[in-house]
PDB file of C-alpha atoms in Angstrom:
ATOM      1  CA  MET A   1     151.447 188.538  55.894  1.00  0.00           C
ATOM      2  CA  SER A   2     148.681 187.119  58.057  1.00  0.00           C
ATOM      3  CA  GLN A   3     146.577 189.008  60.387  1.00  0.00           C
ATOM      4  CA  ILE A   4     147.084 186.767  63.339  1.00  0.00           C
ATOM      5  CA  PRO A   5     149.112 188.304  66.007  1.00  0.00           C
ATOM      6  CA  TRP A   6     152.451 186.820  67.099  1.00  0.00           C
ATOM      7  CA  TRP A   7     151.036 185.821  70.489  1.00  0.00           C
ATOM      8  CA  GLY A   8     147.905 184.233  69.052  1.00  0.00           C
ATOM      9  CA  LEU A   9     149.187 180.731  68.481  1.00  0.00           C
ATOM     10  CA  PRO A  10     150.896 180.344  71.868  1.00  0.00           C
ATOM     11  CA  LEU A  11     147.815 181.733  73.542  1.00  0.00           C
ATOM     12  CA  VAL A  12     145.498 179.122  71.702  1.00  0.00           C
ATOM     13  CA  ALA A  13     147.971 176.384  72.779  1.00  0.00           C
ATOM     14  CA  VAL A  14     147.995 177.565  76.309  1.00  0.00           C
ATOM     15  CA  VAL A  15     144.243 177.579  76.325  1.00  0.00           C
ATOM     16  CA  PHE A  16     143.905 174.210  74.923  1.00  0.00           C
ATOM     17  CA  ALA A  17     146.661 172.772  77.378  1.00  0.00           C
ATOM     18  CA  LEU A  18     144.737 174.264  80.359  1.00  0.00           C
ATOM     19  CA  ALA A  19     141.408 172.883  79.032  1.00  0.00           C
ATOM     20  CA  GLY A  20     143.162 169.325  78.584  1.00  0.00           C
ATOM     21  CA  ALA A  21     144.715 169.501  82.073  1.00  0.00           C
ATOM     22  CA  ALA A  22     141.305 170.630  83.616  1.00  0.00           C
ATOM     23  CA  ALA A  23     139.479 167.686  81.707  1.00  0.00           C
ATOM     24  CA  ALA A  24     142.285 165.225  83.060  1.00  0.00           C
ATOM     25  CA  HIS A  25     141.814 166.517  86.455  1.00  0.00           C
ATOM     26  CA  PHE A  26     138.109 166.330  86.409  1.00  0.00           C
ATOM     27  CA  VAL A  27     138.195 162.552  84.955  1.00  0.00           C
ATOM     28  CA  PHE A  28     140.906 161.578  87.593  1.00  0.00           C
ATOM     29  CA  THR A  29     138.849 163.088  90.363  1.00  0.00           C
ATOM     30  CA  ARG A  30     135.539 161.448  89.308  1.00  0.00           C
ATOM     31  CA  ASN A  31     137.407 158.216  88.869  1.00  0.00           C
ATOM     32  CA  ASN A  32     138.926 158.493  92.266  1.00  0.00           C
ATOM     33  CA  ALA A  33     135.665 159.294  93.911  1.00  0.00           C
ATOM     34  CA  LEU A  34     133.977 156.187  92.274  1.00  0.00           C
ATOM     35  CA  LEU A  35     136.775 153.910  93.370  1.00  0.00           C
ATOM     36  CA  THR A  36     136.707 155.301  96.854  1.00  0.00           C
ATOM     37  CA  ARG A  37     133.011 154.720  97.037  1.00  0.00           C
ATOM     38  CA  ALA A  38     133.323 151.269  95.695  1.00  0.00           C
ATOM     39  CA  ARG A  39     136.080 150.362  98.156  1.00  0.00           C
ATOM     40  CA  ARG A  40     133.955 151.715 100.914  1.00  0.00           C
ATOM     41  CA  ASP A  41     130.874 149.899  99.821  1.00  0.00           C
ATOM     42  CA  ARG A  42     132.873 146.603  99.551  1.00  0.00           C
ATOM     43  CA  GLN A  43     134.299 147.291 103.089  1.00  0.00           C
ATOM     44  CA  TRP A  44     130.853 147.835 104.610  1.00  0.00           C
ATOM     45  CA  TYR A  45     129.579 144.715 102.822  1.00  0.00           C
ATOM     46  CA  ASP A  46     132.477 142.683 104.049  1.00  0.00           C
ATOM     47  CA  GLU A  47     132.143 144.020 107.607  1.00  0.00           C
ATOM     48  CA  ARG A  48     128.527 143.035 107.762  1.00  0.00           C
ATOM     49  CA  LYS A  49     129.182 139.615 106.168  1.00  0.00           C
ATOM     50  CA  GLU A  50     131.867 138.766 108.692  1.00  0.00           C
ATOM     51  CA  ALA A  51     129.748 139.984 111.613  1.00  0.00           C
ATOM     52  CA  TYR A  52     126.878 137.935 110.469  1.00  0.00           C
ATOM     53  CA  ILE A  53     129.072 134.860 110.030  1.00  0.00           C
ATOM     54  CA  ARG A  54     130.449 135.128 113.517  1.00  0.00           C
ATOM     55  CA  LEU A  55     127.016 135.398 115.056  1.00  0.00           C
ATOM     56  CA  LEU A  56     125.768 132.378 112.895  1.00  0.00           C
ATOM     57  CA  ALA A  57     128.929 130.512 114.248  1.00  0.00           C
ATOM     58  CA  ALA A  58     128.089 131.501 117.847  1.00  0.00           C
ATOM     59  CA  PHE A  59     124.394 130.506 117.696  1.00  0.00           C
ATOM     60  CA  GLU A  60     125.359 127.089 115.926  1.00  0.00           C
ATOM     61  CA  HIS A  61     127.800 126.523 118.795  1.00  0.00           C
ATOM     62  CA  ALA A  62     125.277 127.240 121.483  1.00  0.00           C
ATOM     63  CA  THR A  63     122.604 125.027 119.861  1.00  0.00           C
ATOM     64  CA  HIS A  64     125.151 122.188 119.517  1.00  0.00           C
ATOM     65  CA  ARG A  65     126.138 122.635 123.078  1.00  0.00           C
ATOM     66  CA  LEU A  66     122.527 122.583 124.323  1.00  0.00           C
ATOM     67  CA  ARG A  67     121.700 119.446 122.202  1.00  0.00           C
ATOM     68  CA  THR A  68     124.770 117.491 123.462  1.00  0.00           C
ATOM     69  CA  SER A  69     123.949 118.381 127.129  1.00  0.00           C
ATOM     70  CA  PHE A  70     120.206 117.408 126.640  1.00  0.00           C
ATOM     71  CA  ASP A  71     121.252 114.236 125.080  1.00  0.00           C
ATOM     72  CA  ALA A  72     123.680 113.476 127.974  1.00  0.00           C
ATOM     73  CA  GLY A  73     121.004 114.307 130.378  1.00  0.00           C
ATOM     74  CA  GLU A  74     123.097 117.267 131.756  1.00  0.00           C
ATOM     75  CA  LYS A  75     121.846 120.415 132.822  1.00  0.00           C
ATOM     76  CA  PRO A  76     122.344 123.236 130.029  1.00  0.00           C
ATOM     77  CA  PRO A  77     125.076 125.856 130.778  1.00  0.00           C
ATOM     78  CA  ALA A  78     123.925 128.768 132.546  1.00  0.00           C
ATOM     79  CA  ALA A  79     122.403 131.811 130.802  1.00  0.00           C
ATOM     80  CA  LEU A  80     125.318 134.163 131.860  1.00  0.00           C
ATOM     81  CA  VAL A  81     127.830 131.677 130.206  1.00  0.00           C
ATOM     82  CA  TYR A  82     125.646 131.904 126.935  1.00  0.00           C
ATOM     83  CA  VAL A  83     125.468 135.605 127.148  1.00  0.00           C
ATOM     84  CA  ASP A  84     129.159 136.052 127.657  1.00  0.00           C
ATOM     85  CA  GLN A  85     129.835 133.816 124.605  1.00  0.00           C
ATOM     86  CA  VAL A  86     127.290 135.258 122.183  1.00  0.00           C
ATOM     87  CA  SER A  87     127.378 139.101 123.180  1.00  0.00           C
ATOM     88  CA  PRO A  88     130.881 139.641 121.361  1.00  0.00           C
ATOM     89  CA  ALA A  89     129.343 138.451 118.131  1.00  0.00           C
ATOM     90  CA  LEU A  90     125.945 140.078 118.722  1.00  0.00           C
ATOM     91  CA  MET A  91     126.880 143.556 119.252  1.00  0.00           C
ATOM     92  CA  PRO A  92     128.531 144.263 115.810  1.00  0.00           C
ATOM     93  CA  VAL A  93     125.396 142.861 114.334  1.00  0.00           C
ATOM     94  CA  ARG A  94     123.102 144.956 116.362  1.00  0.00           C
ATOM     95  CA  LEU A  95     125.183 148.099 115.331  1.00  0.00           C
ATOM     96  CA  LEU A  96     125.669 147.117 111.454  1.00  0.00           C
ATOM     97  CA  ALA A  97     122.451 145.349 110.474  1.00  0.00           C
ATOM     98  CA  SER A  98     119.335 146.565 109.086  1.00  0.00           C
ATOM     99  CA  GLY A  99     115.959 146.374 110.912  1.00  0.00           C
ATOM    100  CA  PRO A 100     114.727 142.833 109.491  1.00  0.00           C
ATOM    101  CA  VAL A 101     118.402 141.226 110.180  1.00  0.00           C
ATOM    102  CA  ARG A 102     118.545 142.747 113.697  1.00  0.00           C
ATOM    103  CA  SER A 103     115.118 141.443 114.523  1.00  0.00           C
ATOM    104  CA  ALA A 104     115.814 138.004 113.183  1.00  0.00           C
ATOM    105  CA  ALA A 105     119.060 137.828 115.164  1.00  0.00           C
ATOM    106  CA  LEU A 106     117.343 138.889 118.295  1.00  0.00           C
ATOM    107  CA  ALA A 107     114.540 136.338 117.771  1.00  0.00           C
ATOM    108  CA  VAL A 108     117.318 133.728 117.660  1.00  0.00           C
ATOM    109  CA  HIS A 109     119.161 135.123 120.707  1.00  0.00           C
ATOM    110  CA  LEU A 110     116.055 135.216 122.760  1.00  0.00           C
ATOM    111  CA  GLN A 111     115.165 131.621 121.843  1.00  0.00           C
ATOM    112  CA  LEU A 112     118.405 130.447 122.963  1.00  0.00           C
ATOM    113  CA  GLU A 113     118.406 132.539 125.983  1.00  0.00           C
ATOM    114  CA  ARG A 114     115.190 130.981 126.992  1.00  0.00           C
ATOM    115  CA  LEU A 115     116.747 127.552 126.540  1.00  0.00           C
ATOM    116  CA  HIS A 116     119.746 128.476 128.700  1.00  0.00           C
ATOM    117  CA  GLY A 117     117.302 129.751 131.440  1.00  0.00           C
ATOM    118  CA  GLU A 118     115.403 127.709 133.932  1.00  0.00           C
ATOM    119  CA  MET A 119     112.817 125.536 132.271  1.00  0.00           C
ATOM    120  CA  ASN A 120     109.533 126.665 133.905  1.00  0.00           C
ATOM    121  CA  PRO A 121     106.824 126.262 131.358  1.00  0.00           C
ATOM    122  CA  ALA A 122     104.658 128.776 133.147  1.00  0.00           C
ATOM    123  CA  GLY A 123     103.400 126.273 135.678  1.00  0.00           C
ATOM    124  CA  VAL A 124     100.996 124.638 133.086  1.00  0.00           C
ATOM    125  CA  ILE A 125      99.568 121.556 134.380  1.00  0.00           C
ATOM    126  CA  GLY A 126     100.699 118.436 132.328  1.00  0.00           C
ATOM    127  CA  VAL A 127     103.599 120.154 130.657  1.00  0.00           C
ATOM    128  CA  GLN A 128     107.000 118.417 131.312  1.00  0.00           C
ATOM    129  CA  PRO A 129     110.074 120.663 131.361  1.00  0.00           C
ATOM    130  CA  GLN A 130     111.866 118.105 129.203  1.00  0.00           C
ATOM    131  CA  THR A 131     109.132 118.190 126.571  1.00  0.00           C
ATOM    132  CA  HIS A 132     109.098 122.011 126.740  1.00  0.00           C
ATOM    133  CA  PHE A 133     112.905 122.120 126.254  1.00  0.00           C
ATOM    134  CA  ARG A 134     112.716 119.692 123.356  1.00  0.00           C
ATOM    135  CA  GLU A 135     109.991 121.777 121.570  1.00  0.00           C
ATOM    136  CA  LEU A 136     111.930 124.988 122.084  1.00  0.00           C
ATOM    137  CA  LEU A 137     115.116 123.352 120.851  1.00  0.00           C
ATOM    138  CA  ALA A 138     113.202 122.071 117.775  1.00  0.00           C
ATOM    139  CA  GLN A 139     112.189 125.679 116.961  1.00  0.00           C
ATOM    140  CA  VAL A 140     115.803 126.993 116.935  1.00  0.00           C
ATOM    141  CA  PRO A 141     116.572 125.908 113.166  1.00  0.00           C
ATOM    142  CA  LEU A 142     113.484 127.607 112.031  1.00  0.00           C
ATOM    143  CA  VAL A 143     114.326 130.826 113.762  1.00  0.00           C
ATOM    144  CA  MET A 144     117.874 130.446 112.345  1.00  0.00           C
ATOM    145  CA  GLN A 145     116.481 129.975 108.938  1.00  0.00           C
ATOM    146  CA  GLN A 146     114.576 133.220 109.109  1.00  0.00           C
ATOM    147  CA  PHE A 147     117.721 134.943 110.330  1.00  0.00           C
ATOM    148  CA  GLU A 148     119.630 133.502 107.302  1.00  0.00           C
ATOM    149  CA  ALA A 149     117.023 134.592 104.870  1.00  0.00           C
ATOM    150  CA  ALA A 150     117.064 138.069 106.133  1.00  0.00           C
ATOM    151  CA  ILE A 151     120.983 138.166 105.839  1.00  0.00           C
ATOM    152  CA  ARG A 152     120.622 136.857 102.242  1.00  0.00           C
ATOM    153  CA  ASP A 153     118.063 139.730 101.393  1.00  0.00           C
ATOM    154  CA  GLU A 154     120.201 142.335 102.937  1.00  0.00           C
ATOM    155  CA  LEU A 155     123.525 141.272 101.414  1.00  0.00           C
ATOM    156  CA  GLY A 156     121.854 140.356  97.914  1.00  0.00           C
ATOM    157  CA  ILE A 157     122.900 136.711  98.052  1.00  0.00           C
ATOM    158  CA  VAL A 158     121.375 134.519  95.520  1.00  0.00           C
ATOM    159  CA  GLU A 159     121.143 130.747  95.282  1.00  0.00           C
ATOM    160  CA  THR A 160     122.244 130.530  91.642  1.00  0.00           C
ATOM    161  CA  PRO A 161     125.516 131.494  90.294  1.00  0.00           C
ATOM    162  CA  PRO A 162     126.000 134.441  88.118  1.00  0.00           C
ATOM    163  CA  LYS A 163     125.438 134.121  84.327  1.00  0.00           C
ATOM    164  CA  ALA A 164     128.578 133.600  82.132  1.00  0.00           C
ATOM    165  CA  SER A 165     129.721 136.885  80.467  1.00  0.00           C
ATOM    166  CA  LEU A 166     129.250 137.553  76.865  1.00  0.00           C
ATOM    167  CA  ASN A 167     133.021 137.202  76.238  1.00  0.00           C
ATOM    168  CA  GLY A 168     132.872 133.887  78.140  1.00  0.00           C
ATOM    169  CA  ARG A 169     130.107 132.572  76.012  1.00  0.00           C
ATOM    170  CA  ALA A 170     131.819 133.687  72.809  1.00  0.00           C
ATOM    171  CA  LYS A 171     134.938 131.800  73.788  1.00  0.00           C
ATOM    172  CA  LEU A 172     133.004 128.707  74.731  1.00  0.00           C
ATOM    173  CA  ARG A 173     131.206 129.005  71.310  1.00  0.00           C
ATOM    174  CA  GLY A 174     134.514 129.445  69.462  1.00  0.00           C
ATOM    175  CA  THR A 175     136.015 126.307  71.180  1.00  0.00           C
ATOM    176  CA  SER A 176     132.971 124.371  70.271  1.00  0.00           C
ATOM    177  CA  GLU A 177     133.110 125.459  66.838  1.00  0.00           C
ATOM    178  CA  LEU A 178     136.754 124.333  66.551  1.00  0.00           C
ATOM    179  CA  THR A 179     135.986 121.013  67.938  1.00  0.00           C
ATOM    180  CA  ASP A 180     133.035 120.457  65.578  1.00  0.00           C
ATOM    181  CA  GLN A 181     135.283 121.409  62.564  1.00  0.00           C
ATOM    182  CA  ASN A 182     138.016 118.880  63.597  1.00  0.00           C
TER     183      ASN A 182
END
């Protein structure tokens, strides 16, 4: 007869079953936390990207409206009209953006706000309001470019596409070897 008590084998089975259940629960909880964090990070990224796109579109629309009114010889829209149109897109950016993006967005906003205001070049003799307006309008794309660069830095957007994965290269190599053999 063996020296193992009758309850030893069921006890070992229960201990290992509990250990397996605890390990499975730990793995499930960890995976769930990682997925939740990844989902939250993705949502945060998407919210910022959408806010930036809306603000860029609002700035482009305001700039286009200024150019067309200047080319037609009309007076630009009032500053309050501009602020009413841009504010809904600017507020989320002010709340969600990092410091450099927020600063760049406000720089574009201030430039466009100046263009929508009265063109008084500080009473400088020899400076015509039309020339001053044209110079300020020419600076808008440069300030917008700084805003776009700050967005790219914050969101990690690069100009080059991602490299092909190893599996993709192996598949391409495999197909080229097949065509070379034929």
